[in-house]
Amino acid sequence: MKVIVFGATGTVGALFVQQALNDAHQVTAFARNPHKLKIEDDNLTRLSGDVMNEAVVADALCGHDAVVVTLGSGMSRKGTVRSSGTGNIIAGMKKNGMKRLICQSTLGAHESWGNLNFFWKRIMFGVLLRPVFKDHELQEDLVRASGLNWTLVRPSAFTDEPARGSYKENFADSERDLLLKISRADVAGFLKRQLDEARYINRAVGVSY
């Protein structure tokens, strides 16, 4: 499968790229500076561009089978790259007649708010990361309204530990028996699974230990 990744040089994006290449997918890494990606593979194409430029995004999408979005705003707590960039990706996919969109969001967005504890509700997303959280929710709104074959992946807080290969997924919005953390490697693996699975098409699914 030919896959394009937006946010390919981020912590989860880079892990996804490597895992997809390990499974013999053809991967295009789209980023402002894709050469930050320290991966060498004959099936990897690096493409430099700005996800905020709709025309550039549309051109980059041409010829791909699936799109994976792992956009982040770095250290900024006020950026709108997730929602604005995803809006451009959706427009470009429609222009190119593409359907499969896999988008990383966050646990707690919309109906999954009930999965969070007091710390995440009132301190992290309630105060410190409130603009980031709202951008995630707007991103989800755009994806849901896209008319594409979308999957929203909602991970809990990231860790840098190795992949466990096992985690909770597709739990109820009322589920509170969660550690509220998951390794970036396991998130990347779950994203990769969606390339070959259809069970979560047009669904938002949480993943957490």
PDB file of C-alpha atoms in Angstrom:
ATOM      1  CA  MET A   1       0.000   0.000   0.000  1.00  0.00           C
ATOM      2  CA  LYS A   2       1.182   3.515  -0.749  1.00  0.00           C
ATOM      3  CA  VAL A   3       0.769   5.644   2.372  1.00  0.00           C
ATOM      4  CA  ILE A   4       1.459   9.323   3.001  1.00  0.00           C
ATOM      5  CA  VAL A   5       2.149  10.482   6.558  1.00  0.00           C
ATOM      6  CA  PHE A   6       1.588  14.049   7.712  1.00  0.00           C
ATOM      7  CA  GLY A   7       3.598  14.704  10.855  1.00  0.00           C
ATOM      8  CA  ALA A   8       6.133  12.070   9.842  1.00  0.00           C
ATOM      9  CA  THR A   9       9.034  13.572  11.812  1.00  0.00           C
ATOM     10  CA  GLY A  10       7.128  13.695  15.099  1.00  0.00           C
ATOM     11  CA  THR A  11       7.660  11.108  17.799  1.00  0.00           C
ATOM     12  CA  VAL A  12       4.710   8.902  16.837  1.00  0.00           C
ATOM     13  CA  GLY A  13       4.901   9.691  13.135  1.00  0.00           C
ATOM     14  CA  ALA A  14       8.507   8.543  12.830  1.00  0.00           C
ATOM     15  CA  LEU A  15       7.728   5.287  14.631  1.00  0.00           C
ATOM     16  CA  PHE A  16       4.764   4.709  12.342  1.00  0.00           C
ATOM     17  CA  VAL A  17       6.909   5.314   9.259  1.00  0.00           C
ATOM     18  CA  GLN A  18       9.449   2.721  10.403  1.00  0.00           C
ATOM     19  CA  GLN A  19       6.797   0.155  11.287  1.00  0.00           C
ATOM     20  CA  ALA A  20       4.970   0.640   7.981  1.00  0.00           C
ATOM     21  CA  LEU A  21       8.231   0.221   6.081  1.00  0.00           C
ATOM     22  CA  ASN A  22       8.931  -2.953   8.068  1.00  0.00           C
ATOM     23  CA  ASP A  23       5.657  -4.288   6.652  1.00  0.00           C
ATOM     24  CA  ALA A  24       6.773  -3.431   3.104  1.00  0.00           C
ATOM     25  CA  HIS A  25       4.405  -0.496   2.609  1.00  0.00           C
ATOM     26  CA  GLN A  26       5.536   2.357   0.394  1.00  0.00           C
ATOM     27  CA  VAL A  27       5.670   5.437   2.612  1.00  0.00           C
ATOM     28  CA  THR A  28       5.830   9.140   1.802  1.00  0.00           C
ATOM     29  CA  ALA A  29       6.963  11.273   4.735  1.00  0.00           C
ATOM     30  CA  PHE A  30       5.510  14.774   4.383  1.00  0.00           C
ATOM     31  CA  ALA A  31       7.027  17.396   6.677  1.00  0.00           C
ATOM     32  CA  ARG A  32       8.642  20.819   6.680  1.00  0.00           C
ATOM     33  CA  ASN A  33      11.997  19.100   7.017  1.00  0.00           C
ATOM     34  CA  PRO A  34      11.557  15.405   6.192  1.00  0.00           C
ATOM     35  CA  HIS A  35      15.314  14.852   6.284  1.00  0.00           C
ATOM     36  CA  LYS A  36      15.075  15.002  10.081  1.00  0.00           C
ATOM     37  CA  LEU A  37      13.723  11.479   9.716  1.00  0.00           C
ATOM     38  CA  LYS A  38      16.733   9.238  10.309  1.00  0.00           C
ATOM     39  CA  ILE A  39      15.448   6.282   8.309  1.00  0.00           C
ATOM     40  CA  GLU A  40      16.920   4.841   5.135  1.00  0.00           C
ATOM     41  CA  ASP A  41      14.714   2.568   3.039  1.00  0.00           C
ATOM     42  CA  ASP A  42      14.100   2.118  -0.667  1.00  0.00           C
ATOM     43  CA  ASN A  43      10.346   2.346  -0.025  1.00  0.00           C
ATOM     44  CA  LEU A  44      10.624   5.725   1.738  1.00  0.00           C
ATOM     45  CA  THR A  45      10.021   8.996  -0.102  1.00  0.00           C
ATOM     46  CA  ARG A  46      10.706  12.291   1.651  1.00  0.00           C
ATOM     47  CA  LEU A  47       8.525  15.216   0.649  1.00  0.00           C
ATOM     48  CA  SER A  48       9.119  18.718   1.960  1.00  0.00           C
ATOM     49  CA  GLY A  49       6.082  20.964   2.357  1.00  0.00           C
ATOM     50  CA  ASP A  50       3.823  22.969   4.616  1.00  0.00           C
ATOM     51  CA  VAL A  51       0.573  21.288   5.650  1.00  0.00           C
ATOM     52  CA  MET A  52      -0.952  24.760   5.962  1.00  0.00           C
ATOM     53  CA  ASN A  53      -0.641  25.201   2.178  1.00  0.00           C
ATOM     54  CA  GLU A  54      -3.722  23.556   0.653  1.00  0.00           C
ATOM     55  CA  ALA A  55      -2.371  23.409  -2.903  1.00  0.00           C
ATOM     56  CA  VAL A  56       0.906  21.816  -1.833  1.00  0.00           C
ATOM     57  CA  VAL A  57      -0.956  19.247   0.244  1.00  0.00           C
ATOM     58  CA  ALA A  58      -3.282  18.344  -2.631  1.00  0.00           C
ATOM     59  CA  ASP A  59      -0.330  17.788  -4.947  1.00  0.00           C
ATOM     60  CA  ALA A  60       1.439  15.641  -2.357  1.00  0.00           C
ATOM     61  CA  LEU A  61      -1.594  13.392  -1.893  1.00  0.00           C
ATOM     62  CA  CYS A  62      -1.865  12.384  -5.532  1.00  0.00           C
ATOM     63  CA  GLY A  63      -1.256   8.680  -6.132  1.00  0.00           C
ATOM     64  CA  HIS A  64      -1.549   7.455  -2.529  1.00  0.00           C
ATOM     65  CA  ASP A  65      -3.905   4.812  -1.182  1.00  0.00           C
ATOM     66  CA  ALA A  66      -4.169   5.963   2.435  1.00  0.00           C
ATOM     67  CA  VAL A  67      -3.387   8.965   4.618  1.00  0.00           C
ATOM     68  CA  VAL A  68      -2.107   8.915   8.189  1.00  0.00           C
ATOM     69  CA  VAL A  69      -2.209  12.138  10.216  1.00  0.00           C
ATOM     70  CA  THR A  70      -0.010  12.475  13.307  1.00  0.00           C
ATOM     71  CA  LEU A  71       0.240  16.260  13.273  1.00  0.00           C
ATOM     72  CA  GLY A  72       1.429  18.105  16.362  1.00  0.00           C
ATOM     73  CA  SER A  73       2.255  21.673  17.281  1.00  0.00           C
ATOM     74  CA  GLY A  74       5.588  20.972  18.965  1.00  0.00           C
ATOM     75  CA  MET A  75       6.098  23.101  22.054  1.00  0.00           C
ATOM     76  CA  SER A  76       3.367  25.536  21.073  1.00  0.00           C
ATOM     77  CA  ARG A  77       0.190  25.370  23.134  1.00  0.00           C
ATOM     78  CA  LYS A  78      -1.779  27.688  20.880  1.00  0.00           C
ATOM     79  CA  GLY A  79      -1.154  26.366  17.375  1.00  0.00           C
ATOM     80  CA  THR A  80      -3.986  25.167  15.149  1.00  0.00           C
ATOM     81  CA  VAL A  81      -1.933  22.947  12.865  1.00  0.00           C
ATOM     82  CA  ARG A  82      -3.986  19.875  13.763  1.00  0.00           C
ATOM     83  CA  SER A  83      -7.340  21.296  12.704  1.00  0.00           C
ATOM     84  CA  SER A  84      -6.166  23.621   9.926  1.00  0.00           C
ATOM     85  CA  GLY A  85      -3.745  21.100   8.487  1.00  0.00           C
ATOM     86  CA  THR A  86      -6.285  18.296   8.634  1.00  0.00           C
ATOM     87  CA  GLY A  87      -8.826  20.513   6.897  1.00  0.00           C
ATOM     88  CA  ASN A  88      -6.360  20.956   4.022  1.00  0.00           C
ATOM     89  CA  ILE A  89      -5.680  17.218   3.925  1.00  0.00           C
ATOM     90  CA  ILE A  90      -9.391  16.432   3.709  1.00  0.00           C
ATOM     91  CA  ALA A  91      -9.843  18.947   0.885  1.00  0.00           C
ATOM     92  CA  GLY A  92      -6.876  17.443  -0.960  1.00  0.00           C
ATOM     93  CA  MET A  93      -8.152  13.900  -0.511  1.00  0.00           C
ATOM     94  CA  LYS A  94     -11.498  14.846  -2.019  1.00  0.00           C
ATOM     95  CA  LYS A  95      -9.759  16.561  -4.921  1.00  0.00           C
ATOM     96  CA  ASN A  96      -7.748  13.399  -5.588  1.00  0.00           C
ATOM     97  CA  GLY A  97     -10.645  10.989  -5.091  1.00  0.00           C
ATOM     98  CA  MET A  98      -9.082   9.386  -2.009  1.00  0.00           C
ATOM     99  CA  LYS A  99     -11.073   7.794   0.820  1.00  0.00           C
ATOM    100  CA  ARG A 100      -8.947   6.224   3.600  1.00  0.00           C
ATOM    101  CA  LEU A 101      -7.968   8.588   6.418  1.00  0.00           C
ATOM    102  CA  ILE A 102      -6.407   7.523   9.724  1.00  0.00           C
ATOM    103  CA  CYS A 103      -6.051  10.416  12.171  1.00  0.00           C
ATOM    104  CA  GLN A 104      -4.426  10.497  15.590  1.00  0.00           C
ATOM    105  CA  SER A 105      -6.378  12.552  18.113  1.00  0.00           C
ATOM    106  CA  THR A 106      -6.386  12.299  21.911  1.00  0.00           C
ATOM    107  CA  LEU A 107      -8.251  10.393  24.593  1.00  0.00           C
ATOM    108  CA  GLY A 108     -10.719  12.740  26.243  1.00  0.00           C
ATOM    109  CA  ALA A 109     -11.968  14.331  23.051  1.00  0.00           C
ATOM    110  CA  HIS A 110     -15.742  14.646  22.827  1.00  0.00           C
ATOM    111  CA  GLU A 111     -17.566  11.587  24.183  1.00  0.00           C
ATOM    112  CA  SER A 112     -14.357  10.033  25.560  1.00  0.00           C
ATOM    113  CA  TRP A 113     -14.130  12.820  28.187  1.00  0.00           C
ATOM    114  CA  GLY A 114     -15.534  10.351  30.704  1.00  0.00           C
ATOM    115  CA  ASN A 115     -12.392   8.197  30.439  1.00  0.00           C
ATOM    116  CA  LEU A 116     -10.244  10.898  32.046  1.00  0.00           C
ATOM    117  CA  ASN A 117      -9.478  11.455  35.711  1.00  0.00           C
ATOM    118  CA  PHE A 118      -9.560  14.722  37.659  1.00  0.00           C
ATOM    119  CA  PHE A 119      -5.939  15.600  36.798  1.00  0.00           C
ATOM    120  CA  TRP A 120      -6.501  15.401  33.038  1.00  0.00           C
ATOM    121  CA  LYS A 121      -9.928  17.021  33.099  1.00  0.00           C
ATOM    122  CA  ARG A 122      -9.226  19.955  35.383  1.00  0.00           C
ATOM    123  CA  ILE A 123      -5.491  20.588  35.198  1.00  0.00           C
ATOM    124  CA  MET A 124      -4.038  19.364  31.914  1.00  0.00           C
ATOM    125  CA  PHE A 125      -6.919  19.775  29.440  1.00  0.00           C
ATOM    126  CA  GLY A 126      -8.835  22.142  31.680  1.00  0.00           C
ATOM    127  CA  VAL A 127      -6.000  24.684  32.016  1.00  0.00           C
ATOM    128  CA  LEU A 128      -2.487  23.886  30.792  1.00  0.00           C
ATOM    129  CA  LEU A 129      -3.334  22.286  27.439  1.00  0.00           C
ATOM    130  CA  ARG A 130      -6.794  23.724  26.900  1.00  0.00           C
ATOM    131  CA  PRO A 131      -6.039  25.312  23.448  1.00  0.00           C
ATOM    132  CA  VAL A 132      -4.345  22.078  22.299  1.00  0.00           C
ATOM    133  CA  PHE A 133      -7.337  20.039  23.444  1.00  0.00           C
ATOM    134  CA  LYS A 134      -9.803  22.317  21.659  1.00  0.00           C
ATOM    135  CA  ASP A 135      -7.743  22.011  18.466  1.00  0.00           C
ATOM    136  CA  HIS A 136      -7.976  18.231  18.737  1.00  0.00           C
ATOM    137  CA  GLU A 137     -11.749  18.432  19.096  1.00  0.00           C
ATOM    138  CA  LEU A 138     -12.050  20.731  16.075  1.00  0.00           C
ATOM    139  CA  GLN A 139      -9.825  18.332  14.123  1.00  0.00           C
ATOM    140  CA  GLU A 140     -12.164  15.486  15.035  1.00  0.00           C
ATOM    141  CA  ASP A 141     -15.202  17.505  13.948  1.00  0.00           C
ATOM    142  CA  LEU A 142     -13.639  18.036  10.518  1.00  0.00           C
ATOM    143  CA  VAL A 143     -12.771  14.354  10.146  1.00  0.00           C
ATOM    144  CA  ARG A 144     -16.242  13.185  11.151  1.00  0.00           C
ATOM    145  CA  ALA A 145     -17.888  15.551   8.670  1.00  0.00           C
ATOM    146  CA  SER A 146     -15.500  14.663   5.824  1.00  0.00           C
ATOM    147  CA  GLY A 147     -17.507  11.878   4.195  1.00  0.00           C
ATOM    148  CA  LEU A 148     -14.281   9.839   3.970  1.00  0.00           C
ATOM    149  CA  ASN A 149     -13.530   6.374   5.320  1.00  0.00           C
ATOM    150  CA  TRP A 150     -11.994   7.739   8.492  1.00  0.00           C
ATOM    151  CA  THR A 151     -10.700   6.324  11.737  1.00  0.00           C
ATOM    152  CA  LEU A 152      -9.939   8.548  14.723  1.00  0.00           C
ATOM    153  CA  VAL A 153      -7.352   7.074  17.098  1.00  0.00           C
ATOM    154  CA  ARG A 154      -7.451   8.446  20.640  1.00  0.00           C
ATOM    155  CA  PRO A 155      -4.336   7.536  22.639  1.00  0.00           C
ATOM    156  CA  SER A 156      -3.855   8.379  26.283  1.00  0.00           C
ATOM    157  CA  ALA A 157      -0.660  10.090  27.525  1.00  0.00           C
ATOM    158  CA  PHE A 158       2.518   8.991  25.744  1.00  0.00           C
ATOM    159  CA  THR A 159       5.463   7.175  27.255  1.00  0.00           C
ATOM    160  CA  ASP A 160       8.809   6.299  25.673  1.00  0.00           C
ATOM    161  CA  GLU A 161       8.853   2.685  26.838  1.00  0.00           C
ATOM    162  CA  PRO A 162       9.128  -0.127  24.276  1.00  0.00           C
ATOM    163  CA  ALA A 163       5.967  -1.464  22.694  1.00  0.00           C
ATOM    164  CA  ARG A 164       4.150  -3.992  24.835  1.00  0.00           C
ATOM    165  CA  GLY A 165       2.048  -5.251  21.945  1.00  0.00           C
ATOM    166  CA  SER A 166      -0.984  -5.427  24.213  1.00  0.00           C
ATOM    167  CA  TYR A 167      -3.220  -2.621  25.435  1.00  0.00           C
ATOM    168  CA  LYS A 168      -6.860  -1.786  25.910  1.00  0.00           C
ATOM    169  CA  GLU A 169      -8.718  -0.620  22.819  1.00  0.00           C
ATOM    170  CA  ASN A 170     -12.263   0.242  21.845  1.00  0.00           C
ATOM    171  CA  PHE A 171     -13.325   0.587  25.480  1.00  0.00           C
ATOM    172  CA  ALA A 172     -16.553   2.273  26.550  1.00  0.00           C
ATOM    173  CA  ASP A 173     -16.639   6.008  27.168  1.00  0.00           C
ATOM    174  CA  SER A 174     -17.499   5.206  30.783  1.00  0.00           C
ATOM    175  CA  GLU A 175     -14.384   3.013  31.264  1.00  0.00           C
ATOM    176  CA  ARG A 176     -12.330   4.377  34.179  1.00  0.00           C
ATOM    177  CA  ASP A 177     -10.047   1.409  34.845  1.00  0.00           C
ATOM    178  CA  LEU A 178      -7.251   2.810  32.687  1.00  0.00           C
ATOM    179  CA  LEU A 179      -3.644   3.738  33.441  1.00  0.00           C
ATOM    180  CA  LEU A 180      -4.099   6.708  31.060  1.00  0.00           C
ATOM    181  CA  LYS A 181      -0.756   6.110  29.424  1.00  0.00           C
ATOM    182  CA  ILE A 182       0.534   4.179  26.419  1.00  0.00           C
ATOM    183  CA  SER A 183       3.872   3.960  24.636  1.00  0.00           C
ATOM    184  CA  ARG A 184       4.372   5.873  21.413  1.00  0.00           C
ATOM    185  CA  ALA A 185       5.523   2.603  19.827  1.00  0.00           C
ATOM    186  CA  ASP A 186       2.213   0.911  20.639  1.00  0.00           C
ATOM    187  CA  VAL A 187       0.269   3.888  19.262  1.00  0.00           C
ATOM    188  CA  ALA A 188       2.284   3.669  16.044  1.00  0.00           C
ATOM    189  CA  GLY A 189       1.539  -0.040  15.863  1.00  0.00           C
ATOM    190  CA  PHE A 190      -2.174   0.552  16.297  1.00  0.00           C
ATOM    191  CA  LEU A 191      -2.134   3.197  13.568  1.00  0.00           C
ATOM    192  CA  LYS A 192      -0.347   0.734  11.280  1.00  0.00           C
ATOM    193  CA  ARG A 193      -2.964  -1.921  11.956  1.00  0.00           C
ATOM    194  CA  GLN A 194      -5.624   0.370  10.548  1.00  0.00           C
ATOM    195  CA  LEU A 195      -4.038   0.123   7.099  1.00  0.00           C
ATOM    196  CA  ASP A 196      -5.145  -3.506   6.905  1.00  0.00           C
ATOM    197  CA  GLU A 197      -8.244  -3.511   9.094  1.00  0.00           C
ATOM    198  CA  ALA A 198     -11.736  -2.151   8.491  1.00  0.00           C
ATOM    199  CA  ARG A 199     -13.376  -2.716  11.881  1.00  0.00           C
ATOM    200  CA  TYR A 200     -12.885   0.881  13.022  1.00  0.00           C
ATOM    201  CA  ILE A 201     -13.832   2.701   9.830  1.00  0.00           C
ATOM    202  CA  ASN A 202     -16.030   5.702  10.658  1.00  0.00           C
ATOM    203  CA  ARG A 203     -15.326   5.220  14.352  1.00  0.00           C
ATOM    204  CA  ALA A 204     -13.279   6.919  17.064  1.00  0.00           C
ATOM    205  CA  VAL A 205     -11.380   4.401  19.175  1.00  0.00           C
ATOM    206  CA  GLY A 206      -9.450   4.880  22.403  1.00  0.00           C
ATOM    207  CA  VAL A 207      -6.178   3.098  23.165  1.00  0.00           C
ATOM    208  CA  SER A 208      -4.544   2.958  26.584  1.00  0.00           C
ATOM    209  CA  TYR A 209      -2.912   0.653  29.117  1.00  0.00           C
TER     210      TYR A 209
END
